[in-house]
Short mmCIF file of C-alpha atoms and ligand atoms in Angstrom, two decimals:
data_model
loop_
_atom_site.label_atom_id
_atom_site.label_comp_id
_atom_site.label_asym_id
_atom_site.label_seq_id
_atom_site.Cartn_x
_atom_site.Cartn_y
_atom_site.Cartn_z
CA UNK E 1 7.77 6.89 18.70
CA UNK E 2 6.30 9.81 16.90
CA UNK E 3 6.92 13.34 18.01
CA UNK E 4 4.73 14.28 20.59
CA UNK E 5 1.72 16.86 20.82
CA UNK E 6 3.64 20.43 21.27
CA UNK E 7 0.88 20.83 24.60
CA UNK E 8 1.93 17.25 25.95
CA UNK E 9 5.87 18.50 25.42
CA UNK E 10 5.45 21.39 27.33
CA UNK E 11 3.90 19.44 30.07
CA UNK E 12 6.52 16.84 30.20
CA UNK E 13 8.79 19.21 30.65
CA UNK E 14 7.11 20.70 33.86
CA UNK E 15 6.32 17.40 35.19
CA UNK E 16 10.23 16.32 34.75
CA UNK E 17 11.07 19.38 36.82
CA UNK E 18 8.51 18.14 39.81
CA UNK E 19 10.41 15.99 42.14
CA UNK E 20 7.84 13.45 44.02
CA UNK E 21 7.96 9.64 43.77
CA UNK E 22 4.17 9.64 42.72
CA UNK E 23 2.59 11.50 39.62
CA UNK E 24 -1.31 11.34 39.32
CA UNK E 25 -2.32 12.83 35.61
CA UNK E 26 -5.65 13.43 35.27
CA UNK E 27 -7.96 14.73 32.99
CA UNK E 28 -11.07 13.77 31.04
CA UNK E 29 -10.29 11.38 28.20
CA UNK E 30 -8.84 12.24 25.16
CA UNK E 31 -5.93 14.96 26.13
CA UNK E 32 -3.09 12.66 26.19
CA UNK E 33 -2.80 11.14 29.75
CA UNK E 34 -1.44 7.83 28.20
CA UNK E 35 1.38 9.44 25.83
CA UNK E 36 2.31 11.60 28.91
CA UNK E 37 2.46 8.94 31.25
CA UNK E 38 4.78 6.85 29.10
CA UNK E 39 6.99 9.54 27.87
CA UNK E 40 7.74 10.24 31.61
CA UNK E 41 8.57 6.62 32.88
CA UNK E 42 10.58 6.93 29.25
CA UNK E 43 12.90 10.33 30.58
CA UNK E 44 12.91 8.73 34.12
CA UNK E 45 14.31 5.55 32.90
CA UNK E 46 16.44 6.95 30.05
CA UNK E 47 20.36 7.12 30.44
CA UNK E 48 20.67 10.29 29.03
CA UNK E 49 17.81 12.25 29.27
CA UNK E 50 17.56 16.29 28.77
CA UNK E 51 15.07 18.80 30.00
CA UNK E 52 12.76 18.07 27.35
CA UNK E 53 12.59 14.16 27.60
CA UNK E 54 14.53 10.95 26.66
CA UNK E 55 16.94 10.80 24.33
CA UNK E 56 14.94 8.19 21.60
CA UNK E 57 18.41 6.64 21.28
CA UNK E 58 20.06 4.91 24.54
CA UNK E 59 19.18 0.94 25.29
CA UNK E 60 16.88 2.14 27.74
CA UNK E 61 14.70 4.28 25.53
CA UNK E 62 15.09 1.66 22.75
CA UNK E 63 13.89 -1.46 25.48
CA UNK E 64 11.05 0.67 26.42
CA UNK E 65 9.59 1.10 22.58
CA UNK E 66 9.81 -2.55 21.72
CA UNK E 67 7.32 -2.84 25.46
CA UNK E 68 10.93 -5.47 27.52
CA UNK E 69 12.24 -3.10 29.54
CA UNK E 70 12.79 -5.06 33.44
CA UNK E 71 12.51 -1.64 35.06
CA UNK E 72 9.68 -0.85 33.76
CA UNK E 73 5.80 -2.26 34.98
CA UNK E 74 3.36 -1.48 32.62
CA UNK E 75 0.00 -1.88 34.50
CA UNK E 76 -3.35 -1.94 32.83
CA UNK E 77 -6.01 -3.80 32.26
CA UNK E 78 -5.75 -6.73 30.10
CA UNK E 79 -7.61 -5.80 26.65
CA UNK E 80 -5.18 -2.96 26.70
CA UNK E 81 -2.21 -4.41 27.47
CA UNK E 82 -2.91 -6.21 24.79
CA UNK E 83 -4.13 -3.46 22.21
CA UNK E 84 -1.06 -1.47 22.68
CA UNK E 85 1.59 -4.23 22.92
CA UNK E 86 2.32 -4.91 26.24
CA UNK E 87 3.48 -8.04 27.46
CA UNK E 88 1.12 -10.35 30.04
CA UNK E 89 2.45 -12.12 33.03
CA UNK E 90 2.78 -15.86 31.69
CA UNK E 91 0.20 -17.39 33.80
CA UNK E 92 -2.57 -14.58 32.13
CA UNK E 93 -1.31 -15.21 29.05
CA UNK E 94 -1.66 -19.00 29.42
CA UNK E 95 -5.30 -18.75 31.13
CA UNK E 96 -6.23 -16.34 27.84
CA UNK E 97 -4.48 -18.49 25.14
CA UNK E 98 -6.57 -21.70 26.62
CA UNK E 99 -9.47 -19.77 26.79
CA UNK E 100 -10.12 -20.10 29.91
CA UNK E 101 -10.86 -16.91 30.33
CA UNK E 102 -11.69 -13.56 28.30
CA UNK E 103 -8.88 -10.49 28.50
CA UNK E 104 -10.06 -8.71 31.62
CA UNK E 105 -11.28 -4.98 31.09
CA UNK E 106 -9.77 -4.00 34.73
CA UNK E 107 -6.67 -4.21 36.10
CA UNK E 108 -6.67 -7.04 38.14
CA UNK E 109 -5.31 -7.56 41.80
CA UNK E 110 -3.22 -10.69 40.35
CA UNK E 111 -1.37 -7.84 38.01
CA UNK E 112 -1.37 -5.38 40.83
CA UNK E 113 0.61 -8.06 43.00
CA UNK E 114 3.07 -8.75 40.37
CA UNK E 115 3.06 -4.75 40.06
CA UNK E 116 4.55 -5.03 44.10
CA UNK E 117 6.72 -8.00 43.83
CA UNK E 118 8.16 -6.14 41.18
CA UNK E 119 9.53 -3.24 42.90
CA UNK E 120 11.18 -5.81 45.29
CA UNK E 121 13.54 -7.31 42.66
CA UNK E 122 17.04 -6.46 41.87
CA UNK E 123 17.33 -4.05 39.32
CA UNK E 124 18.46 -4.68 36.25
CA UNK E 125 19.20 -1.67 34.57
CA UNK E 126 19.24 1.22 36.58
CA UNK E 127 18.65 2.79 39.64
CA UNK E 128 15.10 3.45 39.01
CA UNK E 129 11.62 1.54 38.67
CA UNK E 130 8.79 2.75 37.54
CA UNK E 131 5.47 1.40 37.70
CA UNK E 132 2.58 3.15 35.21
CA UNK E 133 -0.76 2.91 36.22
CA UNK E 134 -3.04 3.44 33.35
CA UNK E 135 -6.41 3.68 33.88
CA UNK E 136 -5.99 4.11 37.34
CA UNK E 137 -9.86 4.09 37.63
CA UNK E 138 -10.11 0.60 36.84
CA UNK E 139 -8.11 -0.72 39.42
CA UNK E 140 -10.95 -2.12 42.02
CA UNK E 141 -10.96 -2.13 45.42
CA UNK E 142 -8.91 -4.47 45.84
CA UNK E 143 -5.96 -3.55 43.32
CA UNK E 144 -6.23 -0.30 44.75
CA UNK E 145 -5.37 -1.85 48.20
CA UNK E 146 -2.73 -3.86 47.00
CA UNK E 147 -0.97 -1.04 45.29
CA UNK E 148 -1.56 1.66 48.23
CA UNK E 149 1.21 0.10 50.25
CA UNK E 150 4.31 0.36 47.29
CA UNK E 151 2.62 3.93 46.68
CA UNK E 152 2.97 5.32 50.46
CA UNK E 153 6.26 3.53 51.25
CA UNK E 154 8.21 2.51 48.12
CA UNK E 155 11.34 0.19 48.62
CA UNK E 156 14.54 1.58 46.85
CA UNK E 157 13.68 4.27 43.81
CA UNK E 158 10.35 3.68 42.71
CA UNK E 159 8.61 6.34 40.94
CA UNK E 160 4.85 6.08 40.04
CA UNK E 161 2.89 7.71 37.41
CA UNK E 162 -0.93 7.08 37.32
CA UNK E 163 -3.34 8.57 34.48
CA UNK E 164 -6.86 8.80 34.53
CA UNK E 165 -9.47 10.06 32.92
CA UNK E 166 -11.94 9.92 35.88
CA UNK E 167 -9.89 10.74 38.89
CA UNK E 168 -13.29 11.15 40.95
CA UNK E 169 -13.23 7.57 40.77
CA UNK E 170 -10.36 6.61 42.39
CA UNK E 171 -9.66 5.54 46.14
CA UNK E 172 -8.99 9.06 47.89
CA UNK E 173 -6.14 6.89 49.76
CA UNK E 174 -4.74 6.60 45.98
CA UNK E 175 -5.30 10.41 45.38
CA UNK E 176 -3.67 11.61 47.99
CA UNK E 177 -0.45 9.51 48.07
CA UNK E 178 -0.02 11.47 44.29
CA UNK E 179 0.69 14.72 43.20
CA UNK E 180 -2.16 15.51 41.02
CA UNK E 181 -1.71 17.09 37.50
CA UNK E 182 -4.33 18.65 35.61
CA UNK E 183 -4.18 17.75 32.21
CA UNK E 184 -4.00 21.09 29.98
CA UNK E 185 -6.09 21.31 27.12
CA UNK E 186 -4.30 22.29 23.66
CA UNK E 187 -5.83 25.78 22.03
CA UNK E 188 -7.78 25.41 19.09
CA UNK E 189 -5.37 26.35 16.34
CA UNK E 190 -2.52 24.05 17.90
CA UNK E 191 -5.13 20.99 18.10
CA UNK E 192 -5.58 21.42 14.44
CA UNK E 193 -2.10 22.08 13.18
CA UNK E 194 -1.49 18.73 15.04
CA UNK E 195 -4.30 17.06 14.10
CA UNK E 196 -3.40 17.68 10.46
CA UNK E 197 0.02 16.67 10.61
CA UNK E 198 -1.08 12.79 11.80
CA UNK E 199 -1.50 10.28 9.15
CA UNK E 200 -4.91 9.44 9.32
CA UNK E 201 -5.68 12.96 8.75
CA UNK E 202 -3.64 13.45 5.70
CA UNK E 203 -5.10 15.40 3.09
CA UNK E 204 -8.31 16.64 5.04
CA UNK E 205 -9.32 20.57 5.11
CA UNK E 206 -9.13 22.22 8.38
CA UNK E 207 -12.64 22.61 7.81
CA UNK E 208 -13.12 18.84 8.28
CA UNK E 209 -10.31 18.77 10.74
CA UNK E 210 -12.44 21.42 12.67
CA UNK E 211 -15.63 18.76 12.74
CA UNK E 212 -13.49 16.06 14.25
CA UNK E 213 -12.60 18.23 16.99
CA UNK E 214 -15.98 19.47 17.49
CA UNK E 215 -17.20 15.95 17.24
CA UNK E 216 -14.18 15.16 19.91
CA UNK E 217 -15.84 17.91 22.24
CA UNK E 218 -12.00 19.58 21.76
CA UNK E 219 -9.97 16.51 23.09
CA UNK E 220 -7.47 15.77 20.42
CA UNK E 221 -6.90 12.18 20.61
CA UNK E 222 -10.99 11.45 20.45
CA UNK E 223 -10.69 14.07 17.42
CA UNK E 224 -7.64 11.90 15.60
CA UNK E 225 -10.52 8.48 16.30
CA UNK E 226 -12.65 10.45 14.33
CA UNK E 227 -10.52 11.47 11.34
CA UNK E 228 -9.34 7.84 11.26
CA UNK E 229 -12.83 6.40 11.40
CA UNK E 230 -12.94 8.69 8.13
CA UNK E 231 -16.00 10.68 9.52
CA UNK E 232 -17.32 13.29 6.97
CA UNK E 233 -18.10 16.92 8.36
CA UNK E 234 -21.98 16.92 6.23
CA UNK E 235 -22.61 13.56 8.04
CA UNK E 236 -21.68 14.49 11.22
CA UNK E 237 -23.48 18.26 11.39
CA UNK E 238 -27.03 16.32 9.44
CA UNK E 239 -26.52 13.79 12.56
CA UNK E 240 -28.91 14.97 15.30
CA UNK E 241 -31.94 15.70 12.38
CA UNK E 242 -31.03 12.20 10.46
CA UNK E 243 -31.72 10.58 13.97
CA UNK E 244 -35.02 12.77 14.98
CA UNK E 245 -36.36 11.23 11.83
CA UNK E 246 -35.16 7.81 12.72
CA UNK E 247 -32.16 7.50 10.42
CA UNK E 248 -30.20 5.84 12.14
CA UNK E 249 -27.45 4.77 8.76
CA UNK E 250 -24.25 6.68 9.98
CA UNK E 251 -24.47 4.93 13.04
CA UNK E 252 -25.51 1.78 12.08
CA UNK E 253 -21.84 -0.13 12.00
CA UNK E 254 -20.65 2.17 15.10
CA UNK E 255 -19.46 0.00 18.41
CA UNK E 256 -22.55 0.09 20.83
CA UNK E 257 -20.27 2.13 23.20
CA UNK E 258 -19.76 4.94 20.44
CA UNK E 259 -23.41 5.01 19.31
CA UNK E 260 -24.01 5.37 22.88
CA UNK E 261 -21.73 8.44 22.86
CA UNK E 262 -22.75 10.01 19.91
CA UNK E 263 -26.33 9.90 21.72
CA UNK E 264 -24.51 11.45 25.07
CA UNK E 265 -23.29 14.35 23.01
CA UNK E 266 -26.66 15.22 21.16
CA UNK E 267 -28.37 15.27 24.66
CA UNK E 268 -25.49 17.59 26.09
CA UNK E 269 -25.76 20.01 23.26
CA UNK E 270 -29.69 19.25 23.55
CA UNK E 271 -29.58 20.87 27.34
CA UNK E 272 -27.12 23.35 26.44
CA UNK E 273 -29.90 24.62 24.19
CA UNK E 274 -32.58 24.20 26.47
CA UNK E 275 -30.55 26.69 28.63
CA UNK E 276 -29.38 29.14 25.87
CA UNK E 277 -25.76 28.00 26.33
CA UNK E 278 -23.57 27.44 22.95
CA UNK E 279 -23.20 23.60 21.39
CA UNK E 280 -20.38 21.90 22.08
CA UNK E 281 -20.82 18.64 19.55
CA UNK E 282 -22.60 19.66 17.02
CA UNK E 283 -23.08 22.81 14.86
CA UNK E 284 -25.60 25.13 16.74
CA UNK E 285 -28.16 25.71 13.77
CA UNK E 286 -28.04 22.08 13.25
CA UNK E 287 -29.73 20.90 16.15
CA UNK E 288 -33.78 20.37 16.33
CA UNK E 289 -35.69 22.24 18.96
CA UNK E 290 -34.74 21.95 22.27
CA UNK E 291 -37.30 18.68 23.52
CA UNK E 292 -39.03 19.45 26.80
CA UNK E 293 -35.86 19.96 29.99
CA UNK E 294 -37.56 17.29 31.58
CA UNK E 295 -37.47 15.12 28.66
CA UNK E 296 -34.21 15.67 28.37
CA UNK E 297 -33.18 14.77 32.13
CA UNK E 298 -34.61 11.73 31.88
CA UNK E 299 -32.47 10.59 28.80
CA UNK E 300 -29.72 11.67 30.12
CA UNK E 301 -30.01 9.51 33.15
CA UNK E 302 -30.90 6.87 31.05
CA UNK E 303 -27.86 6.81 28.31
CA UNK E 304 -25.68 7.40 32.12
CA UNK E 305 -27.28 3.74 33.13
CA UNK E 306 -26.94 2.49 29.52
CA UNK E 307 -22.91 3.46 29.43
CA UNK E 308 -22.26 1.91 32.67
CA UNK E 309 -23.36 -1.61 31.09
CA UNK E 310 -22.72 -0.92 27.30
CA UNK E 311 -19.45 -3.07 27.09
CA UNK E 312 -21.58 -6.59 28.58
CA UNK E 313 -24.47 -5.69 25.83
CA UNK E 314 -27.06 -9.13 25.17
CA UNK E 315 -27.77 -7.75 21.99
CA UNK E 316 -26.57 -5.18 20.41
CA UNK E 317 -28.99 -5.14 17.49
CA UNK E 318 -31.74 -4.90 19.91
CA UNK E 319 -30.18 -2.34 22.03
CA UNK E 320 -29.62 -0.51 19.20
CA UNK E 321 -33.00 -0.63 18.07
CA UNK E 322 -34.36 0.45 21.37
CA UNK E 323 -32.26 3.38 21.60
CA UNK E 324 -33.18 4.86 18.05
CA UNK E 325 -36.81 4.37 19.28
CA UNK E 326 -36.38 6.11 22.52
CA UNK E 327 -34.11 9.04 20.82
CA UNK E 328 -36.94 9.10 18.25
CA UNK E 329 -39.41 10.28 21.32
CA UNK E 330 -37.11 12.73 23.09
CA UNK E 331 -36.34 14.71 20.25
CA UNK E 332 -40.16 14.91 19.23
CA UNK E 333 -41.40 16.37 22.70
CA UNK E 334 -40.41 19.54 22.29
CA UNK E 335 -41.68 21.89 24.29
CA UNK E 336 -39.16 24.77 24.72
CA UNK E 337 -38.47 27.62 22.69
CA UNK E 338 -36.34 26.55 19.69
CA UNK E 339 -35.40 26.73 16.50
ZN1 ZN C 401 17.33 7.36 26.27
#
């Protein structure tokens, strides 16, 4: 594993000192919940951790990086699982290799079952289990329910830690049987130090590495997308007047989900502007003239109702289409005071 964030150390070092069965990290997306989450069940699990972590070296910490460990249940939804290496239960697997069935994008109650059944084996390791829930939002209703039981009365030495990114989503049954940690956001000058130090940043200026995070709205890990996705600091300030004119190029090969973003962001900055508050996206003197607030309510409820459906698009091309159209209009009804 590669070091860790100095802001996620610190907090794994707090959390490690906290004692409940149940840890709920949440946050908005992008500060780490993920890398947190694991490098807990890692110390928990570890057979000779220290007050900073695991060790990186014992058969525990060693099962855990190549995703076998028995005493660990990794549960999340299926496309992920599969994105960051973790093994299915054989029957999903099987359904997904015969394609009968796509990767599901939610953890589903089948996996939250198995997630149950598995705290009732014999150990094989240790004393300890831990199940990581990650995201905990998209457990339905009814993995939610399935889970609540283990979480309020746990057989033998379960531990839990959930991450989210969007706690308000969650079951408040689920909430409460937690112990909720905020996610802490890094300071500027440590988010770039770090930032610069990955590998998909190497040789950038801060000055670039000061766009990503801008771009990123601070978060870090949204910040190291951008550098990877090799975004270029002229491109990304030009952005909001390329699109009032209808350019639509640095976009153009974008998911639909991070076009749709990208639009999210111009709209926040849009109202900040509108209200005489500071950008958060984008450089300030970039940005057009504040459209009409009105204007800009609207769109915003719109691109809310466009992100809730953006991953089952019919067609992205025309979606796409649509939404330069519709930027196109909200940007040229300005009405405020602007620059
Ligand atoms: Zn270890």
């Amino acid at each position: 594993m590669s070091p860790m964030a100095p802001w996620l150390q610190a907090q794994l070092k707090d959390l490690l000192a906290q004692r409940g069965h149940a840890l709920l990290l949440a946050g908005p997306s992008g500060l780490g919940q993920y890398e947190l989450a694991l490098a807990l069940a890692r110390a928990w699990l570890c057979e000779r951790p220290g007050p900073h972590g695991a060790c990186g070296e014992c058969g525990s910490c060693h099962a855990i990086d190549v995703r076998t460990h028995a005493d660990l249940c990794a549960l999340l939804p299926e496309t992920l699982s599969l994105e960051l290496g973790w093994p299915l239960d054989e029957g999903a697997q099987k359904e997904i290799d015969d394609k009968k069935r796509k990767p599901s994008k939610l953890i589903r109650v089948e996996a939250a079952r198995e997630a149950v059944s598995f705290t009732q084996f014999t150990r094989s390791r240790g004393n300890t289990k831990v199940i990581l829930v990650y995201p905990a939002e998209r457990m339905n209703m009814e993995s939610a329910n399935t889970l609540l039981k283990t979480l309020e009365e746990p057989v033998g030495e379960v531990r839990f830690v959930l991450a989210t990114d969007a706690a308000h989503q969650l079951l408040p049954t689920i909430r409460s049987r937690c112990q909720t940690h905020a996610m802490v956001w890094p300071g500027e000058v440590e988010a770039l130090d770090w930032l610069l130090a990955q590998e998909s940043a190497a040789g950038a200026s801060r000055e670039l590495a000061r766009v990503w995070l801008q771009a990123a709205g601070g978060r870090p890990s949204d910040a190291l997308a951008w550098a990877t996705s090799g975004l270029q600091g002229p491109a990304w300030a030009q952005l909001p007047r390329s699109l009032a004119r209808g350019d639509w190029a640095l976009l153009n090969d974008w998911p639909a989900a991070q076009q749709l973003a990208v639009l999210q962001k111009l709209c926040h900055d849009l109202m900040a502007k509108a209200a005489g508050a500071p950008a958060r996206f984008f450089p300030d003197e970039e940005l057009p003239a504040a459209p009409r607030w009105t204007a800009l309510a609207q769109w915003s409820r719109e691109l809310m109702l466009a992100a809730r459906s953006v991953e089952h698009p019919y067609s992205a091309g025309l979606m796409q289409e649509a939404w330069a159209a519709r930027t196109r209009q909200v940007l040229a009804s300005t009405g405020q005071v602007g620059a």
